[in-house]
Tab-separated table of C-alpha atoms in Angstrom:
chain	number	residue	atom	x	y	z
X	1	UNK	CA	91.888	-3.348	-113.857
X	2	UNK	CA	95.070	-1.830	-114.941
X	3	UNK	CA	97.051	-2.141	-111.512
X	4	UNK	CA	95.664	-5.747	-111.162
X	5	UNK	CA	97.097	-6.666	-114.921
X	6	UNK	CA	100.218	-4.493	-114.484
X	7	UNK	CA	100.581	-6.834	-110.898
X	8	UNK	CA	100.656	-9.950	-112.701
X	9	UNK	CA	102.434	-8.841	-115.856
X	10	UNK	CA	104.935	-7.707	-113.446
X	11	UNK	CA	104.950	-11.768	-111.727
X	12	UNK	CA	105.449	-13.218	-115.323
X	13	UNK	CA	108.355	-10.748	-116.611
X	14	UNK	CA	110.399	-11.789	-113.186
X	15	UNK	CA	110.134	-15.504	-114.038
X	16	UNK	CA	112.843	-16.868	-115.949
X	17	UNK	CA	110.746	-18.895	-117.969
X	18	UNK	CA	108.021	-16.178	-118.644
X	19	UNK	CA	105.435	-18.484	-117.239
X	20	UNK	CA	103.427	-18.780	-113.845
X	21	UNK	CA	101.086	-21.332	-112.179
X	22	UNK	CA	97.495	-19.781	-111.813
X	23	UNK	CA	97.878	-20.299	-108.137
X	24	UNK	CA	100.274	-17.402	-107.860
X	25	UNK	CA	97.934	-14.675	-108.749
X	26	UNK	CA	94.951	-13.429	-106.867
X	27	UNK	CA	91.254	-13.814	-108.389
X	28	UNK	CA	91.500	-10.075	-109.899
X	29	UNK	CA	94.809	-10.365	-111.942
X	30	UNK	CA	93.638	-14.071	-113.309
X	31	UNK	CA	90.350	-11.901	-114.538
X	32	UNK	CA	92.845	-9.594	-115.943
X	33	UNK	CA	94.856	-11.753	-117.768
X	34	UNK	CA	91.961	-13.332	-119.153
X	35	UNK	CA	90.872	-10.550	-120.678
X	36	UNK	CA	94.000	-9.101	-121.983
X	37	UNK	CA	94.869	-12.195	-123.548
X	38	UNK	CA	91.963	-12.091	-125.445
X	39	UNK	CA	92.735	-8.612	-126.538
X	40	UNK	CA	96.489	-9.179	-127.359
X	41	UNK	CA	96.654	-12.547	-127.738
X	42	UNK	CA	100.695	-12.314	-126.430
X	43	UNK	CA	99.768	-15.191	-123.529
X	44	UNK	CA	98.765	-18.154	-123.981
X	45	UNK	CA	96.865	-20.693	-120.722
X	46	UNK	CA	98.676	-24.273	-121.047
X	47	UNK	CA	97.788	-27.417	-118.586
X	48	UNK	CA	99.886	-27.715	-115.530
X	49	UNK	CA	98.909	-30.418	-113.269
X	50	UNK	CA	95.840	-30.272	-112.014
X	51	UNK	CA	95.793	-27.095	-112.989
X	52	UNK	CA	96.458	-24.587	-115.095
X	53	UNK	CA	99.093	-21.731	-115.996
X	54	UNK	CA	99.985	-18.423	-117.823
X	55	UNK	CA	102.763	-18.323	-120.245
X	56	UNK	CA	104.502	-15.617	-122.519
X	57	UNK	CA	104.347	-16.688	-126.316
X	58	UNK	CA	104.506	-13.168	-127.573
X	59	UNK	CA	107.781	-11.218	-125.943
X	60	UNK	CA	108.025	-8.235	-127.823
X	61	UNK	CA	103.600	-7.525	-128.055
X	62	UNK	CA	104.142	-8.503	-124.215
X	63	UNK	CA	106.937	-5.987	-123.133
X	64	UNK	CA	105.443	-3.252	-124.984
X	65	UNK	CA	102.496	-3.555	-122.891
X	66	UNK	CA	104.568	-4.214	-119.492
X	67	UNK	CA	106.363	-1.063	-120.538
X	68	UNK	CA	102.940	1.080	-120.929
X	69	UNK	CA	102.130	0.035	-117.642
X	70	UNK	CA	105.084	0.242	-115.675
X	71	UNK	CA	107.885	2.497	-117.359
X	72	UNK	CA	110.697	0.479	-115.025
X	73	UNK	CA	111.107	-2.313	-112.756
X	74	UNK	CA	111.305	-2.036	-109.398
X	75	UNK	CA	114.403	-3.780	-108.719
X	76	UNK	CA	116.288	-1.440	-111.495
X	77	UNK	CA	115.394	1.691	-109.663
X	78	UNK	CA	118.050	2.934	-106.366
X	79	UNK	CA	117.120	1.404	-102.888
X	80	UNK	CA	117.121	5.174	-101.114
X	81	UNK	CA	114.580	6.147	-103.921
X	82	UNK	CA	111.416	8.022	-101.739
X	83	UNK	CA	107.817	6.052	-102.553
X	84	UNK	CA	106.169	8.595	-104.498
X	85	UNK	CA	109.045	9.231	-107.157
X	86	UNK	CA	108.972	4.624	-107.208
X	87	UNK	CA	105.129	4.506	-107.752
X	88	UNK	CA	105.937	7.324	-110.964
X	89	UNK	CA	108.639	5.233	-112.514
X	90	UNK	CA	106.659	1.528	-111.628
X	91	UNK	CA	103.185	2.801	-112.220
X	92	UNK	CA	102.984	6.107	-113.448
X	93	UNK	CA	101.427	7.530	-110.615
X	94	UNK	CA	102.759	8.707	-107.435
X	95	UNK	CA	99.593	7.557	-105.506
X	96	UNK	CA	99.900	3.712	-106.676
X	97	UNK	CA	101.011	0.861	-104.541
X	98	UNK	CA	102.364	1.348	-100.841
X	99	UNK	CA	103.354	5.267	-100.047
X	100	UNK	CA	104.308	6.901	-96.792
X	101	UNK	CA	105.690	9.932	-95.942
X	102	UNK	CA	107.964	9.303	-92.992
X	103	UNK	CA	108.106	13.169	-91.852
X	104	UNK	CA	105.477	15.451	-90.703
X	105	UNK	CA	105.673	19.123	-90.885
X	106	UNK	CA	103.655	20.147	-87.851
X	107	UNK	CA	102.473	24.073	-88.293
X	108	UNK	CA	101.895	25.794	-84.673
X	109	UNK	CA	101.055	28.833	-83.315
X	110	UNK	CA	101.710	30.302	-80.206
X	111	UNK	CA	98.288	31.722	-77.653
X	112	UNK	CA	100.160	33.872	-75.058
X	113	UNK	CA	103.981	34.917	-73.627
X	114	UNK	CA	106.490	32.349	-73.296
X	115	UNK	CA	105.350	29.279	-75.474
X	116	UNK	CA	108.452	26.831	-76.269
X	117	UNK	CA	109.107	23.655	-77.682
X	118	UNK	CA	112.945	21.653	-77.324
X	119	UNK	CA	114.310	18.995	-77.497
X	120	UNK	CA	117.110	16.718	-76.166
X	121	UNK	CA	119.335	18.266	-78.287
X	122	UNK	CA	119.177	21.612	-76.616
X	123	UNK	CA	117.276	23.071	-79.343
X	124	UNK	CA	114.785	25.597	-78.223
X	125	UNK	CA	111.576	27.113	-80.919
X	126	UNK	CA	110.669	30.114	-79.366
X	127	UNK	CA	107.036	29.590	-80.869
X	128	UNK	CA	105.499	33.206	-79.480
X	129	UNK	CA	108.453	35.286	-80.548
X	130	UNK	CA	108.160	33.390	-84.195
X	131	UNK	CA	104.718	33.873	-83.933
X	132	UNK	CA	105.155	37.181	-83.182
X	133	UNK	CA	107.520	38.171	-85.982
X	134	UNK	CA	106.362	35.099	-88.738
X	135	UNK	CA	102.536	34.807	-88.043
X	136	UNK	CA	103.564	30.834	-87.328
X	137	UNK	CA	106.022	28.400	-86.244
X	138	UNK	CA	106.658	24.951	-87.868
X	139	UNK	CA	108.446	22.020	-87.163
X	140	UNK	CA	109.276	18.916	-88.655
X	141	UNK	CA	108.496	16.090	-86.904
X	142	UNK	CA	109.319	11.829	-86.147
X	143	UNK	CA	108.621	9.514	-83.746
X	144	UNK	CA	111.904	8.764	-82.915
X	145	UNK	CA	112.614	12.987	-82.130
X	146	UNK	CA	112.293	14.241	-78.698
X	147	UNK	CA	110.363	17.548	-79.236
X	148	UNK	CA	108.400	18.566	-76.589
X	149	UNK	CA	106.579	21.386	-74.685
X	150	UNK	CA	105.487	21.910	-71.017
X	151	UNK	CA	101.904	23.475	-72.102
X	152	UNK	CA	98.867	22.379	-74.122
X	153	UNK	CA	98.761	21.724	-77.845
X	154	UNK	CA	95.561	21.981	-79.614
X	155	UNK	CA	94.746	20.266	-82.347
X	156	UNK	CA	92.485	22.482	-84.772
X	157	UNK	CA	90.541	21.293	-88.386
X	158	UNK	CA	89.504	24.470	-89.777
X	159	UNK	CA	92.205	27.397	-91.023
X	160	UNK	CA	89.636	30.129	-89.989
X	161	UNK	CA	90.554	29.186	-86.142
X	162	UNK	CA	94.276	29.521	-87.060
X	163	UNK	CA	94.233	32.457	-88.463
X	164	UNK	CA	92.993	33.905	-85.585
X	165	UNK	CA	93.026	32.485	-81.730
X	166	UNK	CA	91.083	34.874	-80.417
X	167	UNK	CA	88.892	31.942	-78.827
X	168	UNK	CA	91.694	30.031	-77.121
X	169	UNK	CA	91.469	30.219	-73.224
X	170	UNK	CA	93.139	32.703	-71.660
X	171	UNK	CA	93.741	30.222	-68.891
X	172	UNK	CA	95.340	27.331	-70.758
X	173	UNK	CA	96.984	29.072	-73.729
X	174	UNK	CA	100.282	27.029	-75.388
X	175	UNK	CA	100.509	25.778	-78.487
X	176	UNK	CA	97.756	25.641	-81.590
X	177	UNK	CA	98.276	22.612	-84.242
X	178	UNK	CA	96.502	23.100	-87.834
X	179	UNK	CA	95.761	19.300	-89.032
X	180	UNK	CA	93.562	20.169	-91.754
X	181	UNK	CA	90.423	17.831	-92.161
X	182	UNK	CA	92.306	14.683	-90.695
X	183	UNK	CA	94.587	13.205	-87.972
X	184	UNK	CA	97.315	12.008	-90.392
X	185	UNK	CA	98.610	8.574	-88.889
X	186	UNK	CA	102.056	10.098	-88.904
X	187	UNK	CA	100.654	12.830	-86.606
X	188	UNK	CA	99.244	10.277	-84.155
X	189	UNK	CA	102.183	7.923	-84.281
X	190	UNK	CA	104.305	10.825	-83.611
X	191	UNK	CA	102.187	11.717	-80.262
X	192	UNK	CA	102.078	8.338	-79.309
X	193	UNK	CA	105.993	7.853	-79.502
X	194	UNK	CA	106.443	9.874	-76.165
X	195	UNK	CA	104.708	12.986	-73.724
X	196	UNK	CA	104.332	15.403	-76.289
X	197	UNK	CA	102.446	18.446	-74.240
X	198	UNK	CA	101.206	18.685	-70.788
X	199	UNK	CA	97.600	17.378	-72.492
X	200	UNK	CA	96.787	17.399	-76.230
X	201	UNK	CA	93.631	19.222	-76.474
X	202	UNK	CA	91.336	18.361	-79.939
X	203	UNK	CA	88.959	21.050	-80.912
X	204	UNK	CA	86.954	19.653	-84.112
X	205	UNK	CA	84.005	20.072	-86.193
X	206	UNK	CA	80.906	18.459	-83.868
X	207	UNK	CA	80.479	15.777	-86.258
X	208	UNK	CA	81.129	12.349	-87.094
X	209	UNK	CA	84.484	12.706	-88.340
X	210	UNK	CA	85.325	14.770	-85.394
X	211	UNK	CA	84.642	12.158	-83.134
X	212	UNK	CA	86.234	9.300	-85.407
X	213	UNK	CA	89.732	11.989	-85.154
X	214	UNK	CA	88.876	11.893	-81.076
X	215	UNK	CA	88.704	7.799	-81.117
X	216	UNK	CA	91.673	7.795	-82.955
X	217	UNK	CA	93.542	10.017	-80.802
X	218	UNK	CA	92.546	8.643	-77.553
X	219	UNK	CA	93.652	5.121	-78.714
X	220	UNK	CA	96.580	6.973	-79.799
X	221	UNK	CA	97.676	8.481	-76.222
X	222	UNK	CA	94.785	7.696	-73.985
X	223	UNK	CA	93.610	10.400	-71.259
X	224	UNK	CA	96.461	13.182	-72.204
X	225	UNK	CA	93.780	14.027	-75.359
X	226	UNK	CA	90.753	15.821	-74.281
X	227	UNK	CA	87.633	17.062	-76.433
X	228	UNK	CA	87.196	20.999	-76.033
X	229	UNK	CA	83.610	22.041	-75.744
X	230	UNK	CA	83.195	25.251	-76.329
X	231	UNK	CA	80.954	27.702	-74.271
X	232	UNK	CA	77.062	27.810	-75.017
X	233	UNK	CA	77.561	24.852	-77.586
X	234	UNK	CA	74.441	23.473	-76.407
X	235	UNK	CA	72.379	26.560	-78.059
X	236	UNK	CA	74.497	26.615	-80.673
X	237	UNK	CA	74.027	23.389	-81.893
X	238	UNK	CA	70.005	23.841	-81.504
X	239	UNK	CA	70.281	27.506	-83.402
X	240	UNK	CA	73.044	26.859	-85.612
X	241	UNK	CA	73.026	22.943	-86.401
X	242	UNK	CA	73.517	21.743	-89.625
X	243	UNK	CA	71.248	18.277	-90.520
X	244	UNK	CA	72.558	17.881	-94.094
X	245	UNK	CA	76.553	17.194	-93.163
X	246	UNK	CA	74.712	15.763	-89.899
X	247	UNK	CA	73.338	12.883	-92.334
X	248	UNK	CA	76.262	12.766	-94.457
X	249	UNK	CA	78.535	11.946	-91.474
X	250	UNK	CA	75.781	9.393	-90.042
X	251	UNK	CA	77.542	6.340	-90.690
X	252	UNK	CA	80.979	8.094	-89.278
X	253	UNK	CA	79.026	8.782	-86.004
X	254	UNK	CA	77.410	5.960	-85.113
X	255	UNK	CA	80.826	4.242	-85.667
X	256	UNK	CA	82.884	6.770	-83.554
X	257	UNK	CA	80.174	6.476	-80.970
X	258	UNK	CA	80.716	3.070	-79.779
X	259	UNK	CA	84.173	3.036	-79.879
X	260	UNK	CA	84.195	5.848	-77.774
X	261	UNK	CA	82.110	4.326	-75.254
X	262	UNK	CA	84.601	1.537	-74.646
X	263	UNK	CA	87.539	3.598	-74.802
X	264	UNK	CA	85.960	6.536	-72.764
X	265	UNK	CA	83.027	5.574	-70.839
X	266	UNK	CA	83.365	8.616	-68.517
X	267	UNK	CA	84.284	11.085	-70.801
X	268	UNK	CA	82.056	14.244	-71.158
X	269	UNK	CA	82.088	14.248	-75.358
X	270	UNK	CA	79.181	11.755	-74.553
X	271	UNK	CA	76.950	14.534	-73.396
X	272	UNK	CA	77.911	16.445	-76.831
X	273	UNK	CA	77.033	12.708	-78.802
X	274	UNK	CA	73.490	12.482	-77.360
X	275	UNK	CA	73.302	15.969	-78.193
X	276	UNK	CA	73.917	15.617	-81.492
X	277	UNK	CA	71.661	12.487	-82.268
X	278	UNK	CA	68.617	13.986	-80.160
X	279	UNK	CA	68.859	17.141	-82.564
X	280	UNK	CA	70.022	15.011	-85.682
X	281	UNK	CA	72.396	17.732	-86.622
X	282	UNK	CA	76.163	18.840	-86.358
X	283	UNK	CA	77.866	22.184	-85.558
X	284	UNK	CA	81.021	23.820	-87.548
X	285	UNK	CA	83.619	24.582	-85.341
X	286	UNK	CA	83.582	28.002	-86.811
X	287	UNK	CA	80.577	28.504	-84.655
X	288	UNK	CA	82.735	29.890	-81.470
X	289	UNK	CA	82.793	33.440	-83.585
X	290	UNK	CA	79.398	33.729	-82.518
X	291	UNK	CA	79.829	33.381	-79.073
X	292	UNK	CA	80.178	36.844	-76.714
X	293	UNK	CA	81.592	36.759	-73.231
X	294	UNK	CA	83.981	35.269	-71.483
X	295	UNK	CA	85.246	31.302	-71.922
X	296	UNK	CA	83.536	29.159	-69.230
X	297	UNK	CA	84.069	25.925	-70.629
X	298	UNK	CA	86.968	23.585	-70.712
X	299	UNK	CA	88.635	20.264	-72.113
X	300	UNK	CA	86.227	17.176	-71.384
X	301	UNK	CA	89.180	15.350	-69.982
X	302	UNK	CA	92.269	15.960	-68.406
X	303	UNK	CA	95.539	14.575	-69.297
């Protein structure tokens, strides 16, 4: 209600005349200015044509309540002003209205000896030594940047698996992303802007969101992403499933599912989505710290 009135206060205060045909604001703001002018009384509806139209006939009632709902216009504020700080001063909250951060602050880790990233620039991250003597790496990341590295990057949800990568194969080591919950689209339009890693490996929760993150970044960059099943999942997901997230997530699945079968139709994840419906439950990622042995399993695809 109050970003649909604040819209179409907004659309009146940047006529000259204070006064707008119907027909320029959507069905919610004309219900909003309905309402409010039955609680202020500061517009007034006259006859226009055919139609009708909304007109100003209080200005000093009217700007007090522009002003409670946005503190400045848009056009006063500067040009190279970032969204968030725009959506305080125009709506009082940073979340309002269109937002994007343009940057991403990618946090990595290195698994094993000689893990790099660089750039055209001839800037080189050492990631092991930094993670050797910081615990992490980071770097902050565009499209339009040219960071790269010759080895895997995996893609992890859950901070327990950063913390420690223990689990990572020996065999494929490089670099280990922290995403937290969701593939931002800055993330994704950032590995679809060039060859990021020699594959981009995504190890999720076995869930529907998981899968909905694997859609999303195979549309993103196609058969470089892979889905990492690991070892024994099979009996995990039969010991240690979880049916209550399972039928939270339901709707998430099903969707992920077919778009999966038309973007991958070969891949192996399908095995792990019949899986997962025949047992009507989901496993936590966190489920590879019960696991013994030695790592027999590997990506679904290959990039």
């Amino acid at each position: 209600m109050n970003q649909a009135l604040a819209a179409a206060l907004a659309k009146l205060a940047e006529n000259e005349e204070k006064a707008r045909s119907s027909s320029a604001f959507t069905q919610a703001q004309r219900r909003a200015l309905d309402e409010f002018i039955q609680q202020t009384g500061c517009i007034r509806v006259y006859r226009k044509g055919r139609g009708w139209g909304y007109e100003v006939c209080n200005q000093t009632l009217f700007n007090r309540h522009l002003q409670e709902l946005r503190p400045d216009r848009d056009s006063d504020l500067a040009s190279d002003l970032n969204d968030r700080a725009r959506n305080i001063a125009t709506r009082r909250s940073s979340k309002a209205g269109q937002h994007q951060h343009d940057l991403y602050y990618l946090l990595l880790k290195a698994s094993g000896s000689g893990v790099q990233w660089f750039n055209d620039e001839g800037v080189t991250l050492e990631l092991s030594e930094s993670t050797d003597a910081y615990g992490l790496g980071a770097l902050q990341v565009a499209p339009s940047d040219t960071w790269r590295t010759d080895q895997p990057l995996w893609l992890i949800e859950n901070q327990a698996l950063f913390d420690s990568l223990d689990w990572v194969e020996p065999a494929l080591g490089g670099s280990v992303a922290y995403y937290a919950g969701n593939l931002t689209n800055n993330l994704l339009r950032w590995l679809e802007s060039r060859q990021r890693a020699s594959q981009v490996i995504l190890f999720p929760d076995y869930d529907g969101t998981g899968l909905e993150n694997y859609a999303r970044l195979k549309t993103a960059i196609g058969d470089q992403a892979s889905f990492w099943l690991m070892p024994g999942w099979k009996a995990l997901l039969a010991r240690y499933g979880n049916r209550t997230i399972w039928q939270d997530n339901l709707v998430t699945f099903e969707t992920a599912r077919q778009r999966l079968k038309w973007l991958a139709p070969e891949d192996r994840v399908h095995e792990l989505i019949e899986e997962l419906a025949f047992w009507g439950m989901m496993l936590e990622q966190e489920a590879i710290g019960l696991i013994s042995g030695e790592f027999t399993s590997g990506p679904t695809t290959q990039g």
